[in-house]
Amino acid sequence: MTIEWRADDRQFHLANGRLSLILRVYEDGSLGHLHLGAPLPTGRSYRHLGPDPFEGFSNRVGDPVPFAYPTPGTGDFRVPALVAAGADGATALSLRYRDHRITAGKPPLDGLPSTYTETDAEADTLVVALVDEPTGLEVDLRFTIFTDRAAIARSATIRAAGVAALDLRTVMSVSVDLPDADWVMVGLAGAWAREAHVVERALVPGRLSSSSTRGVSSAQHNPFLALRRPTTGEAAGEALSFSLVYSGNFLAEAEVDAFGTTRVRLGIEPETFGWHLEPGVSFTTPEAIVAWSDAGLGGLSDTLHALFRDRLARGRWRDRPRPILINNWEATYFDFDADRLVAIARTAHELGIELFVLDDGWFGHRDSDDSSLGDWVVDRRKLPDGLGAVAERVTELGMGFGLWIEPEMVSADSDLFRAHPDWAIGVPGRARTESRQQLVLDLGRPEVVDHLADAISAILASAPISYIKWDMNRYVTEPYGLGLAPDRQGEFFHRYVLGVYELYRRLIERFPDILFESCASGGARFDPGMLAFAPQAWTSDDTDAIERLRIQWGTSLPYPLSSMGAHVSAVPNHQTGRITPIGTRAAVAFFGVFGYELDPTALSDAERADVAAQVSFYARHRETFQRGRFHRLESPFAGRRDEVAWMAVAPDATSAVVGVYRILNQPSPEVRHIRLRGLDREAIYRVSGGLAAEDDIVVRPNVGERTGAELMSAGLLIDLERHDAATLGDFWARLFVLERVG
Ligand code: DGJ
């Protein structure tokens, strides 16, 4: 058992040798938070880490007492985890310990995605019940510690257990009090086509936060926050992370108080949230994952990647090799017919590509983005014999057939909108704000989810479809639920997210063999909640190799390569206009779930040969990319920003692929010694240039047999200058393959 309860000290110690979380019931019954981080010996009292001597709060108002789930109005002036108004409108709360349960395994969260265990031996769960006597508000705080992972899952259930109703205003999934503020906050920020850039801010007194109020989680900020020590890097040093398993509005915040202690909280964004609880009714928060590492940000990534890939993603595609796909979007946009699609698929198949994905424009009369969303009926002008016929022509080639859908949307020009204008989100009497000429359906309404489940199921059953790209191309404005009473409008956003999850759940249940990829104009909803339904996501609409170095680097902080769709597209790149070599585009896209986003019939013979070689290279190393360990080596956000390097090591560590990139060429470049990671120091590796690089003089100094110790300590030598840097140009990339030979 990884959870120790010391009745004498009233102390809980969750410990698995990889991290410790220590809680204590203070004398006044409130639940204290004594330690989160490095593993500490069990069998000992740590009560001295809390306020000592502790005599209640009466004379200690405003002191930095560390709490597990702080509430306002009774002497703690830092940001709260829970704000609720009772029948009298008062918001002061004093949560007191009532009892606790410790069980093996991890119970599911009702209606919400969460991490899970396959056997009870994989985790233990502590549930601490707290109660506020005057209001009758009860809280079940859940803490699951995974046996073999440096991670803890947290969530809370709030119940109106008294005679009166309650109004929840803030309900965080996790709150953690840390004893000092010597941290740098690491977040992922960006915009459409520029997602997940790493942003670092040293903590200072006051609050630092990131959030979303858009109805989806993540292009501007990801529901992920890490704290690292100022000296922590990728491979060494202490770091903590917080991830929210949720796909809607969120808040991630760190507050440093007057005493130099830090409170971190993460949960549903409070400004856009409210929930009414009638007596006897409860509310459960999304799950938060807290990870700790003393092996740097890379150590955090290791823990999160394995947890998200193996115990958050689920279903038949969780462990299966993901197909190399080609998507017709940038090849044709809305302008295609069946023969054009089949021609693309046929050429792609000849090059070894395994799955053809038909993107937007196959339904209604959608020749541009201003119509037909909601009318999930095949457009017979483009596909006269129907979807089934074109899907069969593709599958007869020996490829899978995939399809794009955007179920949450409706166009004003659609039969669905004409029939049900009130299904589109909006405030009665107020104009709706359009975005991309489309409106959002209110998935908080069960009849809308029922309709979509039937309409999408009919399409999925009509053709041999093995993959779905589920897109979502705008944010929610004029949030208002027609089905909700005026005093319950705060529930709108969360009910919307629950509706999305419900729709996913029903479709997956009916079509368990389909591989779902989530998308929201690229990475606007790349979050752990989505990964529980769709094991991979379209990382960004931006397929420019150089921008992708940054996007994929940042995304990889919390998310595994198996979740990151990454494609080679045509040049000039459609998002940036940049022209990069096709080898560079592939060398970046390999580090993800690989595919293409171009017209292969328009490629030159040489480019086709390149593509065929790339496809076979990825197929050969697929397990390494999709199930191996990823190590970030040289950052595009720090140091020499034009030089980037990363590597993936096979699950059994017998082989690895290293990607080395130079964005802009430099005269007289400095010599690079890239120190590799994750290898066996004692082993001998044969190092070769990946793809057709064997004859490249730049590679030669490295090709040969090297010990793991040398590669990790002396590094791979990249010495461009001595080999005519001028001929290398910008946007240079090279892959190195390591094979263990002794
Ligand atoms: C946005 C997606 O991210 C693109 O890949 C493409 O599917 C378009 N939508 C289609 O409208």
PDB file of C-alpha atoms and ligand atoms in Angstrom, residues 327 329 334 359-360 366 404 406 436 469 471 473 519-522 538 541 597, ligand 1:
ATOM      1  CA  ASN A 327      -4.852  14.229 -45.970  1.00  0.00           C
ATOM      2  CA  TRP A 329      -6.948  19.366 -47.364  1.00  0.00           C
ATOM      3  CA  PHE A 334     -12.907  22.256 -51.294  1.00  0.00           C
ATOM      4  CA  ASP A 359     -11.022  16.362 -45.259  1.00  0.00           C
ATOM      5  CA  ASP A 360     -13.600  19.152 -45.290  1.00  0.00           C
ATOM      6  CA  ARG A 366     -19.887  22.994 -49.246  1.00  0.00           C
ATOM      7  CA  TRP A 404     -13.215  14.700 -41.553  1.00  0.00           C
ATOM      8  CA  GLU A 406     -17.009  18.943 -37.486  1.00  0.00           C
ATOM      9  CA  ARG A 436     -15.508  31.428 -40.058  1.00  0.00           C
ATOM     10  CA  LYS A 469     -10.655  13.658 -37.850  1.00  0.00           C
ATOM     11  CA  ASP A 471     -12.519  19.234 -36.068  1.00  0.00           C
ATOM     12  CA  ASN A 473     -13.103  25.572 -35.853  1.00  0.00           C
ATOM     13  CA  CYS A 519      -8.521  18.851 -33.993  1.00  0.00           C
ATOM     14  CA  ALA A 520      -9.623  22.412 -33.350  1.00  0.00           C
ATOM     15  CA  SER A 521      -8.169  24.565 -36.136  1.00  0.00           C
ATOM     16  CA  GLY A 522      -5.079  22.575 -35.265  1.00  0.00           C
ATOM     17  CA  TRP A 538      -3.764  17.526 -35.041  1.00  0.00           C
ATOM     18  CA  ASP A 541      -2.568  23.792 -38.859  1.00  0.00           C
ATOM     19  CA  GLU A 597      -0.729  17.052 -46.344  1.00  0.00           C
TER      20      GLU A 597
HETATM   21  C1  DGJ B   1      -9.048  23.222 -39.706  1.00  0.00           C
HETATM   22  C2  DGJ B   1      -8.166  22.025 -39.635  1.00  0.00           C
HETATM   23  O1  DGJ B   1      -7.204  22.189 -38.672  1.00  0.00           O
HETATM   24  C3  DGJ B   1      -7.579  21.774 -41.019  1.00  0.00           C
HETATM   25  O2  DGJ B   1      -6.655  20.737 -40.965  1.00  0.00           O
HETATM   26  C4  DGJ B   1      -8.701  21.448 -41.943  1.00  0.00           C
HETATM   27  O3  DGJ B   1      -9.310  20.259 -41.541  1.00  0.00           O
HETATM   28  C5  DGJ B   1      -9.716  22.586 -41.958  1.00  0.00           C
HETATM   29  N1  DGJ B   1     -10.118  22.953 -40.630  1.00  0.00           N
HETATM   30  C6  DGJ B   1     -10.932  22.211 -42.758  1.00  0.00           C
HETATM   31  O4  DGJ B   1     -11.920  23.117 -42.675  1.00  0.00           O
END
